[in-house]
């Protein structure tokens, strides 16, 4: 989760109050102190955030590449 900017984290927290899928992904992401970029769930979840406009275009790939 530290791969997200402050604004991205705030946006996620704001939107996940009414979006169960986003809440599930973010809770899964933050449950483990280590970020596992090789986990296929990460690519799906980050892709979702990008498609939803929470992350800017290309940001999911940037995060996945560390």
C-alpha positions as a printed Julia matrix, in Angstrom:
66×3 Matrix{Float64}:
   0.0     0.0     0.0
   2.97    2.34    0.32
   3.22    2.22   -3.44
   0.16    4.48   -3.57
   0.4     8.25   -3.27
  -1.35    9.96   -0.39
  -4.09   11.14   -2.73
  -4.57    7.65   -4.19
  -4.95    6.16   -0.69
  -7.44    8.84    0.33
  -9.46    8.25   -2.83
  -9.49    4.49   -2.24
 -10.65    4.92    1.36
 -13.36    7.32    0.27
 -14.72    5.11   -2.52
 -14.45    1.79   -0.73
 -17.11    2.9     1.75
 -19.63    2.1    -0.96
 -17.73   -0.46   -3.05
 -17.4    -3.93   -1.51
 -15.06   -5.26   -4.24
 -12.66   -2.38   -3.71
 -12.87   -2.74    0.07
 -12.08   -6.47   -0.23
  -9.04   -5.85   -2.45
  -7.68   -3.05   -0.27
  -8.13   -5.0     2.96
  -6.38   -7.99    1.38
  -3.59   -5.72    0.19
  -3.04   -4.11    3.59
  -3.46   -7.29    5.68
   0.11   -8.37    4.89
   2.96   -5.96    5.65
   4.77   -7.22    2.54
   3.49   -6.27   -0.91
   3.59   -9.25   -3.27
   3.73   -7.8    -6.77
   3.97  -11.31   -8.22
   0.52  -12.19   -6.84
  -1.95  -12.27   -9.78
  -4.57  -10.67   -7.55
  -2.43   -7.52   -7.47
  -2.57   -7.09  -11.24
  -6.34   -7.62  -11.26
  -6.95   -5.27   -8.34
  -4.67   -2.55   -9.64
  -6.22   -2.89  -13.09
  -9.62   -2.42  -11.5
  -8.44    0.73   -9.7
  -7.09    2.1   -12.97
 -10.25    1.28  -14.93
 -12.36    2.9   -12.21
 -10.32    6.09  -12.58
  -8.88    5.86   -9.07
  -5.4     5.41  -10.5
  -4.24    7.37  -13.5
  -3.65    5.71  -16.86
  -0.51    3.59  -16.71
  -0.25    3.83  -12.93
  -1.11    0.14  -12.37
   1.84   -0.93  -14.54
   4.07    1.59  -12.78
   3.16    0.1    -9.4
   3.55   -3.48  -10.65
   7.04   -2.64  -11.89
   7.98   -1.32   -8.45
